[in-house]
Tab-separated table of C-alpha atoms in Angstrom:
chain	number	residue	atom	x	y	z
A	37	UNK	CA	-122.086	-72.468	-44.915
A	38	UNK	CA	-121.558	-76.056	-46.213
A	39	UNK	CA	-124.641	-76.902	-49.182
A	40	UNK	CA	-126.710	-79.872	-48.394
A	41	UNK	CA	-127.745	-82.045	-52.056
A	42	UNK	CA	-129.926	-84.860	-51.819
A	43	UNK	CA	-130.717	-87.915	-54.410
A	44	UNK	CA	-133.494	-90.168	-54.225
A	45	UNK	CA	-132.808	-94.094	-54.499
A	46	UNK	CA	-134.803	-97.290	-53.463
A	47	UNK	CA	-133.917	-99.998	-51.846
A	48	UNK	CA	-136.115	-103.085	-51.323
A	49	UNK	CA	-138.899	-101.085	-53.073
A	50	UNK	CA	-138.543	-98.818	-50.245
A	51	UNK	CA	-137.892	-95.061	-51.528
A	52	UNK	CA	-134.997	-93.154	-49.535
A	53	UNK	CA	-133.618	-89.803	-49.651
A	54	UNK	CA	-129.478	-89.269	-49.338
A	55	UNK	CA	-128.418	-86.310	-48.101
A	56	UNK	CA	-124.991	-85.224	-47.616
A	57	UNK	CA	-122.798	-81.978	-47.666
A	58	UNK	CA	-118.888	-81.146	-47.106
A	59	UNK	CA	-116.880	-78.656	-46.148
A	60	UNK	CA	-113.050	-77.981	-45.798
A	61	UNK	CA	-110.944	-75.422	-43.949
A	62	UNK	CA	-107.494	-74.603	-43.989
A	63	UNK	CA	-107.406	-74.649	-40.032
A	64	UNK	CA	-105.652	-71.845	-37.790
A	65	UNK	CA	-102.465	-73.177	-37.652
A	66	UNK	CA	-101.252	-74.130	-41.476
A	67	UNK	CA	-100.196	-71.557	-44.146
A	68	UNK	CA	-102.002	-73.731	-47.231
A	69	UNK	CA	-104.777	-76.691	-47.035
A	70	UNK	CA	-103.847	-80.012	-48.212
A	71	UNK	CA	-106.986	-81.407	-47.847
A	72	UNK	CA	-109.468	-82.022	-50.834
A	73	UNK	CA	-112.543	-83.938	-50.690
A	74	UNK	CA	-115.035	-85.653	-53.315
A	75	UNK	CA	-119.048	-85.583	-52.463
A	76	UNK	CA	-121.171	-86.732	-55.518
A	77	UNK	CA	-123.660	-89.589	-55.859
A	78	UNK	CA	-122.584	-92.313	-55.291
A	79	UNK	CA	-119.149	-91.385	-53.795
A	80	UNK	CA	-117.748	-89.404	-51.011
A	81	UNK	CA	-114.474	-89.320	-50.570
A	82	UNK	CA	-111.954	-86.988	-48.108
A	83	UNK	CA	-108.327	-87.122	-48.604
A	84	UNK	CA	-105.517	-85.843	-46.948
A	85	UNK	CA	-102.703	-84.966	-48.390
A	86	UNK	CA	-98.835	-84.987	-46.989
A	87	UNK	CA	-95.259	-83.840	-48.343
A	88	UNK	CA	-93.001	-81.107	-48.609
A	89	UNK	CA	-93.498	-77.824	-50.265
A	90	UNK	CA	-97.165	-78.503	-52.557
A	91	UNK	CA	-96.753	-82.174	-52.153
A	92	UNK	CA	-99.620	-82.911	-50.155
A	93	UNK	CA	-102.035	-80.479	-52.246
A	94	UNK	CA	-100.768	-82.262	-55.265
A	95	UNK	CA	-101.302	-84.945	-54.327
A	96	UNK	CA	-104.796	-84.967	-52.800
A	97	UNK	CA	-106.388	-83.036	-56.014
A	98	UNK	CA	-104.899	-85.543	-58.261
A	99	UNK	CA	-106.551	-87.831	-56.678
A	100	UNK	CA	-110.230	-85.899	-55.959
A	101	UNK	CA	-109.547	-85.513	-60.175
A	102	UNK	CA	-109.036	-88.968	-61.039
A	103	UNK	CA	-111.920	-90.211	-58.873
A	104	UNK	CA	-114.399	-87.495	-60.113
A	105	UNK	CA	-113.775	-88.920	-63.304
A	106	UNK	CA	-115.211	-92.151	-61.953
A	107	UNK	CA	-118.086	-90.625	-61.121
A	108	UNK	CA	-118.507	-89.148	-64.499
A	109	UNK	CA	-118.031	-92.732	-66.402
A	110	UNK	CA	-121.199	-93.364	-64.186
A	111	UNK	CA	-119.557	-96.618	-63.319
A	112	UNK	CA	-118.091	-96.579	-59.562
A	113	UNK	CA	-116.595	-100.437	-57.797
A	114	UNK	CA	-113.460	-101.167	-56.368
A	115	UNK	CA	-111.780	-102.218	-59.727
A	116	UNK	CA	-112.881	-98.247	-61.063
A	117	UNK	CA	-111.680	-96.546	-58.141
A	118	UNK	CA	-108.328	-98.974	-58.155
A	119	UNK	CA	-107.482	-97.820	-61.905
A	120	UNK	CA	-108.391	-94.577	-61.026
A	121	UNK	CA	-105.866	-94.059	-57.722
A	122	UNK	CA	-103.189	-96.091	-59.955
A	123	UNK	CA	-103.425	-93.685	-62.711
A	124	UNK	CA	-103.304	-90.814	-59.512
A	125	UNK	CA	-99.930	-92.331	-58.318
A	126	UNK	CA	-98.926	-91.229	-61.767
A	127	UNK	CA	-99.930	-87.563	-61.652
A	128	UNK	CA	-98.460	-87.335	-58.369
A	129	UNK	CA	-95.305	-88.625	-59.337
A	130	UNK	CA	-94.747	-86.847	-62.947
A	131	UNK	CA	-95.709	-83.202	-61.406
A	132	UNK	CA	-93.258	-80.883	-61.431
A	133	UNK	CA	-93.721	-80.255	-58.195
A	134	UNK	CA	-93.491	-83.291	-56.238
A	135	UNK	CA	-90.134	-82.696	-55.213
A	136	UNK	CA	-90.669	-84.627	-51.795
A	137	UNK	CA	-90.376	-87.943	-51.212
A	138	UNK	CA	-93.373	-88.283	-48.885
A	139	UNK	CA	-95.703	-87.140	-50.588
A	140	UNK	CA	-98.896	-88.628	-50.744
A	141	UNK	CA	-102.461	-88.616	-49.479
A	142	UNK	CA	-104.440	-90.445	-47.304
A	143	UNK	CA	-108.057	-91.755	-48.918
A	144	UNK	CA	-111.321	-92.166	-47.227
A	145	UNK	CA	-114.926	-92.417	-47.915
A	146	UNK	CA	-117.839	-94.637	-48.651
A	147	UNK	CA	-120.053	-95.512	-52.388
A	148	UNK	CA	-123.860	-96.508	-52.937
A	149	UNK	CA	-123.359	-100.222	-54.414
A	150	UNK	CA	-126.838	-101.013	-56.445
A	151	UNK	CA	-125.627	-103.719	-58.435
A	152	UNK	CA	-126.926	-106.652	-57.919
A	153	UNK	CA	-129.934	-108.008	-55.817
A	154	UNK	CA	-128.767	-105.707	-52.680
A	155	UNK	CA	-127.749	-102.552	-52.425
A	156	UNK	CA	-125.027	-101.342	-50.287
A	157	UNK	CA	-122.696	-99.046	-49.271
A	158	UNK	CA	-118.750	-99.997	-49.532
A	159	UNK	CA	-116.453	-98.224	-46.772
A	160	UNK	CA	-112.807	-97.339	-48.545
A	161	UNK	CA	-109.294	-96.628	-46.895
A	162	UNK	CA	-106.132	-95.961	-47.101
A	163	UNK	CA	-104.344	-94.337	-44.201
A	164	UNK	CA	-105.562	-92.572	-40.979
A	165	UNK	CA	-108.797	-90.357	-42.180
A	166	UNK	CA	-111.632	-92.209	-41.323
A	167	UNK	CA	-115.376	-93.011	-41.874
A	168	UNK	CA	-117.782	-93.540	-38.528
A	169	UNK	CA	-121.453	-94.262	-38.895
A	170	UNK	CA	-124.100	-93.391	-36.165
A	171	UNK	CA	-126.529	-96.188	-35.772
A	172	UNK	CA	-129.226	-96.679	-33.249
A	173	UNK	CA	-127.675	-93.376	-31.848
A	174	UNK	CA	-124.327	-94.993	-31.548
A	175	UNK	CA	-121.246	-93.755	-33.501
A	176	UNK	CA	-118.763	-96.396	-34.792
A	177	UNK	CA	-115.744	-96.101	-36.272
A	178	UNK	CA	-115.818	-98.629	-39.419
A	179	UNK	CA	-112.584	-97.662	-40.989
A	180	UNK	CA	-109.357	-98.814	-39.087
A	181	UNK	CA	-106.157	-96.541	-39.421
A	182	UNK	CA	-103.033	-97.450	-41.512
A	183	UNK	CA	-100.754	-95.911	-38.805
A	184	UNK	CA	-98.071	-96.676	-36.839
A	185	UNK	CA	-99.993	-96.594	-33.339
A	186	UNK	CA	-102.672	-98.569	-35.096
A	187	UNK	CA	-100.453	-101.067	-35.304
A	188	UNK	CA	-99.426	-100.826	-31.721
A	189	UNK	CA	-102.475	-100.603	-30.297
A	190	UNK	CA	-103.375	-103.781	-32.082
A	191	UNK	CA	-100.722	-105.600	-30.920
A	192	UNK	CA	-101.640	-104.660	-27.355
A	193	UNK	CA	-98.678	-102.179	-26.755
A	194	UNK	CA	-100.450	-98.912	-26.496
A	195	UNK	CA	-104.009	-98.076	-25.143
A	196	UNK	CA	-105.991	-95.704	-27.329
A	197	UNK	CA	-105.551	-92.997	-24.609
A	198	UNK	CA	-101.623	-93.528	-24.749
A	199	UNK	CA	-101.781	-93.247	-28.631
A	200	UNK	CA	-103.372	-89.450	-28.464
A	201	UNK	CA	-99.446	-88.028	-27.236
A	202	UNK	CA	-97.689	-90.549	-28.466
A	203	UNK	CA	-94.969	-88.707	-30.751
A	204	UNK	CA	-95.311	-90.812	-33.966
A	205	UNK	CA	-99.320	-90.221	-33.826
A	206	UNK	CA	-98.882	-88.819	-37.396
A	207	UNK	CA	-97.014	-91.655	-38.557
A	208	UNK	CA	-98.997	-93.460	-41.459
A	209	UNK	CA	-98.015	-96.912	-42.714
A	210	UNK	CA	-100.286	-96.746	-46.216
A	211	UNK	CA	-100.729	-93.681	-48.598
A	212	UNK	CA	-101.665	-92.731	-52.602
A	213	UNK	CA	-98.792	-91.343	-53.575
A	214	UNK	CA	-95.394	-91.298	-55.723
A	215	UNK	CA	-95.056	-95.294	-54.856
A	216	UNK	CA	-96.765	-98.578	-55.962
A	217	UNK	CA	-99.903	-98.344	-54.777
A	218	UNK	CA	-101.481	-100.672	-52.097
A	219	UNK	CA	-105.208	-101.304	-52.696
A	220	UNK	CA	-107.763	-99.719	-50.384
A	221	UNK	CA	-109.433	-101.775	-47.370
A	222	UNK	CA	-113.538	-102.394	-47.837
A	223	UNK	CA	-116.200	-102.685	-45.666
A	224	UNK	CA	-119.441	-103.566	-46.964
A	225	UNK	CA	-122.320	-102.074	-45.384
A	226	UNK	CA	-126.132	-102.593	-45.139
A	227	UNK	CA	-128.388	-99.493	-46.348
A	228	UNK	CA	-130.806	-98.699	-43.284
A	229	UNK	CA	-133.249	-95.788	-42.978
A	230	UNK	CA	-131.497	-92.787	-40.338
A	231	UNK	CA	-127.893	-94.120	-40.714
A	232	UNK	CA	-125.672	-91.076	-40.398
A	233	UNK	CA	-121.727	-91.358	-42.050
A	234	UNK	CA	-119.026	-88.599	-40.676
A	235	UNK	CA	-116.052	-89.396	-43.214
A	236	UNK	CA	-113.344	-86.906	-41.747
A	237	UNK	CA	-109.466	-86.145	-41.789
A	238	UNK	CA	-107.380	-86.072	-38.784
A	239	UNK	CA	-108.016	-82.515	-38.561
A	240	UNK	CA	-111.035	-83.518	-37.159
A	241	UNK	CA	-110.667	-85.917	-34.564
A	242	UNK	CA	-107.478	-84.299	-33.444
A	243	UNK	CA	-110.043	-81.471	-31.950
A	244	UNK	CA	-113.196	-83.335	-31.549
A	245	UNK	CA	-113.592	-86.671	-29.616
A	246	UNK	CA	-115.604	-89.320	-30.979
A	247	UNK	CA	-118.407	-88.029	-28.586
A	248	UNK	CA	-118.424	-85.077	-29.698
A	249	UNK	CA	-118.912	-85.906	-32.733
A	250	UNK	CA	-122.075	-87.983	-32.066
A	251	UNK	CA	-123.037	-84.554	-30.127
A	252	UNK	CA	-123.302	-82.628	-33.152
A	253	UNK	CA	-125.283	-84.693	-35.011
A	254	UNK	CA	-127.949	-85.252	-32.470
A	255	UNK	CA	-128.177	-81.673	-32.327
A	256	UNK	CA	-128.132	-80.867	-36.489
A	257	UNK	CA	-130.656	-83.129	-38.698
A	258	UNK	CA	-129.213	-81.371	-41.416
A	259	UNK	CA	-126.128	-82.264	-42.552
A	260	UNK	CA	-124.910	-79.211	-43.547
A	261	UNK	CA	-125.660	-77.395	-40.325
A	262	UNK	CA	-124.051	-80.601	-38.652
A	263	UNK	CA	-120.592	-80.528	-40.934
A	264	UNK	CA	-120.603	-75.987	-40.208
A	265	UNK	CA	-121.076	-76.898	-36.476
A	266	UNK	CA	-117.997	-79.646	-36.271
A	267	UNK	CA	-115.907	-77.470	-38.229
A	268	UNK	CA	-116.686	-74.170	-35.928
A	269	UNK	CA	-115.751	-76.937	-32.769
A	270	UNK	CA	-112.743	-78.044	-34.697
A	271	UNK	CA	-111.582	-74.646	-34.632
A	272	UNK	CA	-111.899	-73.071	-31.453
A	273	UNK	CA	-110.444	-76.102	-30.288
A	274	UNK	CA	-107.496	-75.173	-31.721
A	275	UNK	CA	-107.532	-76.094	-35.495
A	276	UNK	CA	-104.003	-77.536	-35.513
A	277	UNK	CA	-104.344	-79.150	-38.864
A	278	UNK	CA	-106.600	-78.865	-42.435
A	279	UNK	CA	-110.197	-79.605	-41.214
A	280	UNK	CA	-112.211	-81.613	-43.844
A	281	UNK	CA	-115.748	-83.370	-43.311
A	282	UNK	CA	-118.303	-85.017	-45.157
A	283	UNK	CA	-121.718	-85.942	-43.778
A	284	UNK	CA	-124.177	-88.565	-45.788
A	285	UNK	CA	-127.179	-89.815	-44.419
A	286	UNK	CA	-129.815	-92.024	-45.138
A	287	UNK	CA	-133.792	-91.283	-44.842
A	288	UNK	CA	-136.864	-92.853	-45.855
A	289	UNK	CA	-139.176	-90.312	-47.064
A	290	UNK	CA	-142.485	-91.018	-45.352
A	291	UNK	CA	-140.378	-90.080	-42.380
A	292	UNK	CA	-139.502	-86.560	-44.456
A	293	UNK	CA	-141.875	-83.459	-42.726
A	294	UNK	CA	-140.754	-81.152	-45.323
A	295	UNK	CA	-139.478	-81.215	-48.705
A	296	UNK	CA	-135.035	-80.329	-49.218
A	297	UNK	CA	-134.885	-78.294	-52.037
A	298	UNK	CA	-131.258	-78.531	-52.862
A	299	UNK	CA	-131.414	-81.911	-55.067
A	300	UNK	CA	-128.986	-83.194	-57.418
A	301	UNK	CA	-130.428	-86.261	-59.243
């Protein structure tokens, strides 16, 4: 069962509670699991990772590595995390096993941002995992894909229904990997009391739909029992691909009936 951890902060001298937990499977359908996520205050962070042979393992855990050490330096903003995926694009591409020429991993996740006056949370991405809040009980995606029917679908060629079957669906147009590497897209995000993230791989949505999704967490408060009860859907729906999930949400703790007990502050 996934671990829920919690960590108290305050924003405009209002005390919150974070919550989050994450959870990874190799699916039913793939022999290893590429996928490798990141969930420590103040970052969470999935990434997917792609290539030949251990490419896409490599790759993802050299980056999970490089941004844990972030973490550790206590200092996470976009100019950390930056250094820290260029200095990944060099473990990916001096390993002795990064034979392929595609390998590389996708990068997704939000940060707590308290410096300064506000706090905030920053949305990161590179590639097609994503990050969706639930808000006023509706889920948004905030993260936009680095794909090829992305593209299409912005340029009015392909409906979103059209892109589930369309045969480059796994096509992604950015990636960390053995390549220069193209900084991440941000979305800055207002901290609010009962906001719910889902940061995901493709593993994900390929088996859940975006209301589905929302389902889940109406029916788990806790985000463990939330990311255990996507990842069981995931599954039975076929678990074609590496399923990886992270949930984080956001509550103020008059609204708290009972204390969590699994706290890492």
């Amino acid at each position: 069962m996934a671990e829920t951890k919690t960590h108290r902060i305050t924003v405009a001298q209002r005390p919150l509670l974070l919550s989050w937990s994450g959870i990874t499977d190799q699916g039913r359908r793939r022999e290893t699991n590429q996928d490798a996520f990141l969930a420590d205050y103040p970052l969470f962070i999935v990434a997917d990772g792609m290539g030949g042979h251990a490419g896409g393992e490599i790759a993802s855990q050299s980056t999970v590595a490089r941004l844990q050490a972030v973490v550790s330096s206590g200092k996470v903003d976009g100019p950390s995390i930056e250094n820290a995926l260029e200095l990944a694009v060099g473990d990916i591409a001096d390993h002795p096993e990064t034979t392929d020429e595609g390998t590389g991993t996708t990068l997704t996740g939000v940060y707590f941002d308290a410096d300064g006056d506000e706090s905030h949370w920053i949305a990161l991405n590179i590639g097609d995992s994503r990050v969706y809040l639930l808000r006023d009980d509706r889920l948004v995606q905030i993260t936009t894909d680095h794909s090829v029917v992305q593209e299409l679908i912005t340029a009015g060629k392909l409906s979103p229904e059209e892109a589930e079957g369309h045969p480059y669906s796994n096509v992604i147009t950015r990636a960390v990997g053995a390549s220069e590497l193209t900084a991440p897209d941000y979305v800055s995000i207002d901290v609010r009391a009962g906001d719910r993230f889902v940061i995901c791989s493709d593993g994900l949505t390929k088996e859940l739909t975006d209301y589905g999704i929302q389902h889940f967490l109406r029916e788990h408060e806790d985000p463990g029992a939330a990311a255990d009860a996507m990842l069981a859907a995931a599954l039975e729906n076929g678990g074609r691909d590496n399923v990886t999930l992270i949930i984080v949400q956001v509550t103020a703790e008059d609204d708290l009936s009972s204390p969590i007990e699994n706290t890492a502050e």
